[in-house]
mmCIF file of C-alpha atoms (C1' of nucleotides) in Angstrom:
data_model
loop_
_atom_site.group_PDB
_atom_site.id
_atom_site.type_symbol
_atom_site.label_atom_id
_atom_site.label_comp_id
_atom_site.label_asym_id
_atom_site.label_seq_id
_atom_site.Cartn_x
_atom_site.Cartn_y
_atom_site.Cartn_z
ATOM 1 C CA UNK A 1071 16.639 8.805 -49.125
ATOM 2 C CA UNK A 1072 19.219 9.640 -51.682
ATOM 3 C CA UNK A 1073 21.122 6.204 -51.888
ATOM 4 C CA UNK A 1074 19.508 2.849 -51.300
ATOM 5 C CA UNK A 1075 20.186 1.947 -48.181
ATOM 6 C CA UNK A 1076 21.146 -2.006 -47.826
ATOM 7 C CA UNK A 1077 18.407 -4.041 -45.929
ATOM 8 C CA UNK A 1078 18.108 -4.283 -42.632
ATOM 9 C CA UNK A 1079 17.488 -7.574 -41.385
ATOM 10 C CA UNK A 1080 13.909 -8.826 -40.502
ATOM 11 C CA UNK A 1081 12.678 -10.317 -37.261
ATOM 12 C CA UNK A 1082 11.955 -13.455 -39.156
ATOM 13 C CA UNK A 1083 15.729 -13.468 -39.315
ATOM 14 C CA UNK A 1084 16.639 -13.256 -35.737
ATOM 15 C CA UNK A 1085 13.281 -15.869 -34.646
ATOM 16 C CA UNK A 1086 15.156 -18.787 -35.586
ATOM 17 C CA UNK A 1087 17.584 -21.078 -33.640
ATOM 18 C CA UNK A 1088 20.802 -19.807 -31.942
ATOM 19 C CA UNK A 1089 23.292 -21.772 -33.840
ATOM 20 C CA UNK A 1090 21.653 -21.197 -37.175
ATOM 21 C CA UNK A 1091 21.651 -17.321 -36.326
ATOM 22 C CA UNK A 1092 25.100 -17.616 -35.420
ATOM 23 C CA UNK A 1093 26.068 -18.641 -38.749
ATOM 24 C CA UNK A 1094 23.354 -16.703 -40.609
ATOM 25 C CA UNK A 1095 25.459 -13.802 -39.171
ATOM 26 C CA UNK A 1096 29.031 -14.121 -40.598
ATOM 27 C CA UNK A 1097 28.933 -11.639 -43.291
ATOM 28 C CA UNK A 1098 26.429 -9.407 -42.091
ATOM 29 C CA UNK A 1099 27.116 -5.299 -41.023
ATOM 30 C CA UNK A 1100 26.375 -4.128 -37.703
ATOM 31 C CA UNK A 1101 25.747 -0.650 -37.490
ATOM 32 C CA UNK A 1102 25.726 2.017 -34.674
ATOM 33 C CA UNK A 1103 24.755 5.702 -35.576
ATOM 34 C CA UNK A 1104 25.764 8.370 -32.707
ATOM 35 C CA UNK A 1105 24.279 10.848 -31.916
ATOM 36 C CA UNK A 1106 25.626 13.249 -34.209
ATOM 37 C CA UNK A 1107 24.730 10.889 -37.026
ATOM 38 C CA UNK A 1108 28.179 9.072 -37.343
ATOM 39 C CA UNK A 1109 27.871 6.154 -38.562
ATOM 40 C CA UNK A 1110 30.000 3.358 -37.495
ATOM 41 C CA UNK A 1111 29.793 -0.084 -39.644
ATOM 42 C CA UNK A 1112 31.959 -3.639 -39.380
ATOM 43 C CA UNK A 1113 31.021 -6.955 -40.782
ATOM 44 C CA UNK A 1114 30.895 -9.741 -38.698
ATOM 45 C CA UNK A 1115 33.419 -12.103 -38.704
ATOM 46 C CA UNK A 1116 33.073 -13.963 -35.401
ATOM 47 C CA UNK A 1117 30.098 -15.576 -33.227
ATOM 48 C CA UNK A 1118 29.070 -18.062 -30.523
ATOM 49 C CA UNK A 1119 25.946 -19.540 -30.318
ATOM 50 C CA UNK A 1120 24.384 -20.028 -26.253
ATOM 51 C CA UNK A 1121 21.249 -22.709 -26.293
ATOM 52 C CA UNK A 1122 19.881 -21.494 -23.061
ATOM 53 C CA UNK A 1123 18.653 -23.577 -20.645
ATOM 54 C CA UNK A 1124 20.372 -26.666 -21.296
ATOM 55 C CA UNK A 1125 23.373 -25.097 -21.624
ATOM 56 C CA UNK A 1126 25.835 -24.482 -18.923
ATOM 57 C CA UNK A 1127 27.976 -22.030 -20.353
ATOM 58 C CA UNK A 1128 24.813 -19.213 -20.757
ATOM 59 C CA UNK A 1129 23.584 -17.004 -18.655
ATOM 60 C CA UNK A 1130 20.239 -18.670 -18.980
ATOM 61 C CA UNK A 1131 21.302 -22.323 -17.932
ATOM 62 C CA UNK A 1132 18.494 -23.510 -15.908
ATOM 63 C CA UNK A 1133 15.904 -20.752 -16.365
ATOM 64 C CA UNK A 1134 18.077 -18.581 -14.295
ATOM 65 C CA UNK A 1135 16.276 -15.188 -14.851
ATOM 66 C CA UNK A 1136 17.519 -12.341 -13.492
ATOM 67 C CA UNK A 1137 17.946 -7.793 -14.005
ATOM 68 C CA UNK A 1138 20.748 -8.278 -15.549
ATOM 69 C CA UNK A 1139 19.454 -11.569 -18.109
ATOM 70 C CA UNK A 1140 16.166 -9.898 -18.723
ATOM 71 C CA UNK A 1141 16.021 -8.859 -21.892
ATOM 72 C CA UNK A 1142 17.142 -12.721 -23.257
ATOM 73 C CA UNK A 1143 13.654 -13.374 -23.030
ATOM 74 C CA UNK A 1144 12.822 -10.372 -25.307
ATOM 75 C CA UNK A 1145 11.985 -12.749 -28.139
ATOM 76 C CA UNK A 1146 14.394 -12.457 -31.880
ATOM 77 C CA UNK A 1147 16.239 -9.582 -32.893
ATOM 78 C CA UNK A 1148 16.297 -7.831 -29.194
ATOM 79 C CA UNK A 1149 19.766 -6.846 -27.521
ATOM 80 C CA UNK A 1150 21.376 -8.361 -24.505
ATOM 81 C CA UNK A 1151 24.190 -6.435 -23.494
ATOM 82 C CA UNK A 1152 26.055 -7.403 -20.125
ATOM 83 C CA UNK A 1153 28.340 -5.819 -17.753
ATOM 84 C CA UNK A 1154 31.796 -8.039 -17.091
ATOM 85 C CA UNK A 1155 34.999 -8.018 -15.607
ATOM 86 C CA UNK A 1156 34.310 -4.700 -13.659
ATOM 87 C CA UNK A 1157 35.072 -2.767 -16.932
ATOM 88 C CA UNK A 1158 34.059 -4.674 -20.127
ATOM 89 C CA UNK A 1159 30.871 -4.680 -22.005
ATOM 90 C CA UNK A 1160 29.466 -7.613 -24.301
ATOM 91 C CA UNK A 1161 26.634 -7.854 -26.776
ATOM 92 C CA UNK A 1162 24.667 -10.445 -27.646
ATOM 93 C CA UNK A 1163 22.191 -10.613 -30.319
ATOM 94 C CA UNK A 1164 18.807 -12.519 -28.656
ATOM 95 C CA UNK A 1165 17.798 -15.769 -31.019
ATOM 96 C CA UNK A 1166 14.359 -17.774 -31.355
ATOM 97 C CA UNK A 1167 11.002 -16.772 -29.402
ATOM 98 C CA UNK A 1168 10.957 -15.248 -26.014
ATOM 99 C CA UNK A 1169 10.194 -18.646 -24.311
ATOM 100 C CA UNK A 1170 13.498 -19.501 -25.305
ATOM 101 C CA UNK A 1171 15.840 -17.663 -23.738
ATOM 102 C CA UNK A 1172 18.963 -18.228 -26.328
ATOM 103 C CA UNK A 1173 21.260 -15.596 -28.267
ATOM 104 C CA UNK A 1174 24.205 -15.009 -30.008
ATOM 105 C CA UNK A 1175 27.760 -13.068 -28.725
ATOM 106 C CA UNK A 1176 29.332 -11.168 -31.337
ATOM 107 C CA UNK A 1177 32.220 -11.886 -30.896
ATOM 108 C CA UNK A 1178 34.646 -10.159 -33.565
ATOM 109 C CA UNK A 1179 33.666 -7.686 -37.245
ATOM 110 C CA UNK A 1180 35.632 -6.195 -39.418
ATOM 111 C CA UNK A 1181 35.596 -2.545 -39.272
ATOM 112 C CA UNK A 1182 34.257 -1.123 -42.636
ATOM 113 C CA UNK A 1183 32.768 2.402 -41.717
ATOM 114 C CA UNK A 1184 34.651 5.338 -39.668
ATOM 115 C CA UNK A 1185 37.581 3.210 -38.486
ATOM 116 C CA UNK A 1186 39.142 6.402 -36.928
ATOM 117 C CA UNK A 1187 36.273 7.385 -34.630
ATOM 118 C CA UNK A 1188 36.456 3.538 -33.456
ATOM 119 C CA UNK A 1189 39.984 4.090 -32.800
ATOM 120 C CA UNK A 1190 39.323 6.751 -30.699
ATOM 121 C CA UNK A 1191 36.517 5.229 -28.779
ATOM 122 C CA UNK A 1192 39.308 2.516 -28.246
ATOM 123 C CA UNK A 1193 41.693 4.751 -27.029
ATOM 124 C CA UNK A 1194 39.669 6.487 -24.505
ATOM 125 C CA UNK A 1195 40.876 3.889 -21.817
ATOM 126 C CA UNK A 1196 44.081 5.132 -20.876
ATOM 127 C CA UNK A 1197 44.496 6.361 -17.317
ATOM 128 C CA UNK A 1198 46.620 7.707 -15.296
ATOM 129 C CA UNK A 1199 49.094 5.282 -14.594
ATOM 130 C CA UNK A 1200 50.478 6.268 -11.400
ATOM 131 C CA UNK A 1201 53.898 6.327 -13.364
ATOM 132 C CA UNK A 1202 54.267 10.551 -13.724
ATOM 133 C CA UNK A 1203 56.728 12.106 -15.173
ATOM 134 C CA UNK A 1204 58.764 8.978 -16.215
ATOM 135 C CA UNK A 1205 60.479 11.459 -18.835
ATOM 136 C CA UNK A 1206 62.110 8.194 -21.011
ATOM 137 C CA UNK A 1207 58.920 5.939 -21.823
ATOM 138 C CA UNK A 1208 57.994 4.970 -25.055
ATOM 139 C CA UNK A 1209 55.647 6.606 -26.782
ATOM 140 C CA UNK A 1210 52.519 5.830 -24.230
ATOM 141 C CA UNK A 1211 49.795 5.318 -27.046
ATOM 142 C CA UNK A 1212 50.786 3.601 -30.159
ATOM 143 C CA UNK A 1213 48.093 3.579 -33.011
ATOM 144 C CA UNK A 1214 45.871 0.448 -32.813
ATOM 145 C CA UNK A 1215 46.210 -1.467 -36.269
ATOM 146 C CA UNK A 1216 42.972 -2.176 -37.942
ATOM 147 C CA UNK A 1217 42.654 -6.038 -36.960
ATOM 148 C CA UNK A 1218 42.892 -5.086 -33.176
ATOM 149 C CA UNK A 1219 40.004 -2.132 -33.266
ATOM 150 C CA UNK A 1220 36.978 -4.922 -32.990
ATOM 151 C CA UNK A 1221 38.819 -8.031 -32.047
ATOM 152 C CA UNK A 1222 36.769 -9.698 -29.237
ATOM 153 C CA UNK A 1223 33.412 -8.973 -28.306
ATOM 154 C CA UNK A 1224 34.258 -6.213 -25.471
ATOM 155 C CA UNK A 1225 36.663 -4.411 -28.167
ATOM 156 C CA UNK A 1226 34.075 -4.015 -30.648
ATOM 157 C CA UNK A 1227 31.518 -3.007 -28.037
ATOM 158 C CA UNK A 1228 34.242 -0.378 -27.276
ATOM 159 C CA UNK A 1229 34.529 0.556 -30.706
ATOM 160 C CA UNK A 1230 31.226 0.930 -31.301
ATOM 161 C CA UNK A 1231 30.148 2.599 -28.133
ATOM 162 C CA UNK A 1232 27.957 -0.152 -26.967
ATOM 163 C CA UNK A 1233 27.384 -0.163 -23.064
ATOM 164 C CA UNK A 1234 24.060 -1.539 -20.974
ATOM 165 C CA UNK A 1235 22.230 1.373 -22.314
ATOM 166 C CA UNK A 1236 21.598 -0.607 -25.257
ATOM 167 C CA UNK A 1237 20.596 -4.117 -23.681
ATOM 168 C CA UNK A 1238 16.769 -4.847 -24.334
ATOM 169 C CA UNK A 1239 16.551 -2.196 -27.658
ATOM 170 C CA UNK A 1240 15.101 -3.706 -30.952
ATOM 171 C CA UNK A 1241 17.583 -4.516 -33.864
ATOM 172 C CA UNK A 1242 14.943 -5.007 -36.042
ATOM 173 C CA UNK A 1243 13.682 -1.221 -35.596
ATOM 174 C CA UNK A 1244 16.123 0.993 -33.728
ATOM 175 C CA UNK A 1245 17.395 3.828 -35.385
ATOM 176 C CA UNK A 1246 20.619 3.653 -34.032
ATOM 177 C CA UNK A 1247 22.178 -0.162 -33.587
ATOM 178 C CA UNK A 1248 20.890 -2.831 -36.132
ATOM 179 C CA UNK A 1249 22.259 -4.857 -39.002
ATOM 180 C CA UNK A 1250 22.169 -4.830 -42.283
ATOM 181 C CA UNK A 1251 21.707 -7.352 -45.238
ATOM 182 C CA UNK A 1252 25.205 -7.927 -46.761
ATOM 183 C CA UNK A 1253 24.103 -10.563 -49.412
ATOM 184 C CA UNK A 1254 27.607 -9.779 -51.681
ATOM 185 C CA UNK A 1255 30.102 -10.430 -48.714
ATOM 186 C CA UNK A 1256 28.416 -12.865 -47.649
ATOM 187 C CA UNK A 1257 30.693 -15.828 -46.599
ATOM 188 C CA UNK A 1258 30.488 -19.060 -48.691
ATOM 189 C CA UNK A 1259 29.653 -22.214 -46.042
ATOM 190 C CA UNK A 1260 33.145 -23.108 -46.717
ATOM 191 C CA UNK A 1261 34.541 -20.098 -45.266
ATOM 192 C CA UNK A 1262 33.287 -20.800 -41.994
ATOM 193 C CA UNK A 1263 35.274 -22.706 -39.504
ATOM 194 C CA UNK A 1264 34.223 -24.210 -36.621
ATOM 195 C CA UNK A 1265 35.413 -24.282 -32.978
ATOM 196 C CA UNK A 1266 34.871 -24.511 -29.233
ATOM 197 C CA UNK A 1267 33.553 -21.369 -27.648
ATOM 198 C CA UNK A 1268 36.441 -18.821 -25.401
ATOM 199 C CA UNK A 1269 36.286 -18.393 -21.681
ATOM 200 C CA UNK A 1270 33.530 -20.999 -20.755
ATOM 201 C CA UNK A 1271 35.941 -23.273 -18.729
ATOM 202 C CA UNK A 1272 33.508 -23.599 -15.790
ATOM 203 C CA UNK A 1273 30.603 -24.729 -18.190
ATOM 204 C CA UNK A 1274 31.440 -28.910 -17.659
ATOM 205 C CA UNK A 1275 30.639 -31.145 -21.250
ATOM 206 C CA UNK A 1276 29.717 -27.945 -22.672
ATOM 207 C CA UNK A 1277 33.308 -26.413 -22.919
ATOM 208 C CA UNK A 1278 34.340 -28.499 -25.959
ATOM 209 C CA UNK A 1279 30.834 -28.400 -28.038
ATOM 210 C CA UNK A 1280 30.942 -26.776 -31.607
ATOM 211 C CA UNK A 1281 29.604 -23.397 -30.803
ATOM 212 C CA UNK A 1282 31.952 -21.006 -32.363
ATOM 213 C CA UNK A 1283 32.047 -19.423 -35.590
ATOM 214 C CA UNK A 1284 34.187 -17.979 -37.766
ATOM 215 C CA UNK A 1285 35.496 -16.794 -41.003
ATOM 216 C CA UNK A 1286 38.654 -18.884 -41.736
ATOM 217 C CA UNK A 1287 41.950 -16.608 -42.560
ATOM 218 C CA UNK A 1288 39.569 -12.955 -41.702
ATOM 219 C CA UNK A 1289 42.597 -11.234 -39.672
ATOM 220 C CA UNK A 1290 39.443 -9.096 -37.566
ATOM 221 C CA UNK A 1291 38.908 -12.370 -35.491
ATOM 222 C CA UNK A 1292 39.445 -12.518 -31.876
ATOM 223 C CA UNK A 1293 41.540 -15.851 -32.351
ATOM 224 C CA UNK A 1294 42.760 -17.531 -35.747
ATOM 225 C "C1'" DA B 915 25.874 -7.157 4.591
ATOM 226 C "C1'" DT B 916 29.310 -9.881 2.541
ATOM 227 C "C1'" DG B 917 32.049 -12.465 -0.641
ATOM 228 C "C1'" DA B 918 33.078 -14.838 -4.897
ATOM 229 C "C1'" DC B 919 32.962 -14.502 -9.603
ATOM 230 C "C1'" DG B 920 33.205 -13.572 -14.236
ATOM 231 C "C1'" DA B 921 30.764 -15.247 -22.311
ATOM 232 C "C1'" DT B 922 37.837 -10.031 -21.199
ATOM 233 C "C1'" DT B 923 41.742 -7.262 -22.248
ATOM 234 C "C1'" DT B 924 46.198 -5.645 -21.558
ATOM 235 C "C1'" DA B 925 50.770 -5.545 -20.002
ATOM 236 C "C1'" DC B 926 54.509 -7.872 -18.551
ATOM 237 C "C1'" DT B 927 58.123 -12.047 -17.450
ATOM 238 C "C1'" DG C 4 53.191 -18.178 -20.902
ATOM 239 C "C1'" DT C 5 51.047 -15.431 -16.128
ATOM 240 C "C1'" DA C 6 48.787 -11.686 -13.693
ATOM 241 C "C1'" DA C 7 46.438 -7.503 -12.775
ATOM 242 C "C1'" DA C 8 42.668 -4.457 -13.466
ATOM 243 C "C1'" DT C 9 37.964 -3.548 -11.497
ATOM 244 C "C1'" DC C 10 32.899 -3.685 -10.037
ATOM 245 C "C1'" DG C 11 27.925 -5.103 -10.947
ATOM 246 C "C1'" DT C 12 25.518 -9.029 -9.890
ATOM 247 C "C1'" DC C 13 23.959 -12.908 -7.403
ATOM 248 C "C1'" DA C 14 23.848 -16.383 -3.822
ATOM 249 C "C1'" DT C 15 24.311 -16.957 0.941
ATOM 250 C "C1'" DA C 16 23.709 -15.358 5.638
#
DNA sequence: ATGACGATTTACT
DNA sequence: GTAAATCGTCATA
């Protein structure tokens, strides 16, 4: 308890609507401690809101409920962390009361706290390419700048070391994956552009609706 | 039991 | 710009 430590944000936070979550978040620190007490920190810079039910781009459209969409019926300030691709992990931050099965995808912060131990978590993806002893390549691992560390929601779960073992855990009270209270960098209303949400092309009048946030000119964000 | 599909990223033409 | 990587999950049978 030797310095103050910055707020952590309350479940009265979190129990509100997804969209107004998703821009109550821009600004904000998430934070993951390891195990050994590292502590990893990046401001969010990017998020799309999902409206369950109604909407055809979630994973909730029509009250589907399933294992792997449990925990979006947690309630407000509860994980859901999903398994895509075959390799990729995303996390969503759950939104309103657990009747309403809505959240939030990070999609993109801007690394603030041990930026080299993200690097290496996003390094540790290299395999062995088949290619051996191809004696003239380049150099096989170039360092990853800064603004491509946490870049798209399944980079900064990488980064951060974020996989399913952490869907269903409580932001609001875990000791080891929650956000803080950023009140200075918070981003002024003006900051905050607009847009439709990325890789919901099957989800009908829903592809094109307002759902993505972002800070306007941040260089951490997934697109410009 | 089987098959189609991703709320993505990376490398390559 | 296109394509490959890669596998848990879910709907269908």
């Amino acid at each position: 308890m030797s310095d103050k430590a910055l707020a952590r944000l309350p479940r009265n936070f979190y129990t509100r609507d997804s969209v107004t979550v998703a821009k109550a978040l821009l600004g904000q620190q998430l934070v993951r401690v390891l195990d050994d007490g590292t502590r990893l920190a990046g401001i969010i810079v990017e998020t799309e809101a999902y409206l369950g039910k109604p909407d055809k781009a979630a994973h909730t459209f029509n009250g589907r409920r399933t294992d792997r969409n449990a925990s979006m019926w947690l309630g407000g300030g509860f994980t859901y962390v999903y398994f895509t691709y075959g390799m990729h992990f995303c996390m969503n931050v759950v939104a309103s009361q657990s009747e309403h099965p809505v959240a939030v995808l990070l999609r993109a912060v801007e690394p603030t706290e041990s930026i080299e131990i993200m690097r290496r978590h996003r390094l540790a993806r290299s395999k062995a390419k088949g290619r051996s002893k191809s004696a003239t390549v380049q150099s096989p691992e170039k360092t990853i700048p800064d603004t491509n560390l946490c870049s798209g929601p399944a980079k900064l779960c990488q980064a951060f070391a974020i996989d399913r073992t952490w869907d269903g855990i409580d932001l609001a009270t875990h000791e080891q994956l929650f956000i803080e209270q950023r009140r200075k960098r918070t981003f002024p209303a003006a900051q905050i552009h607009v847009g439709p949400r990325v890789g919901v092309d099957y989800a009908g009048e829903w592809v094109d609706k307002p759902l993505r946030f972002y800070i306007r000119g941040n260089s951490h964000v997934s697109r410009p």
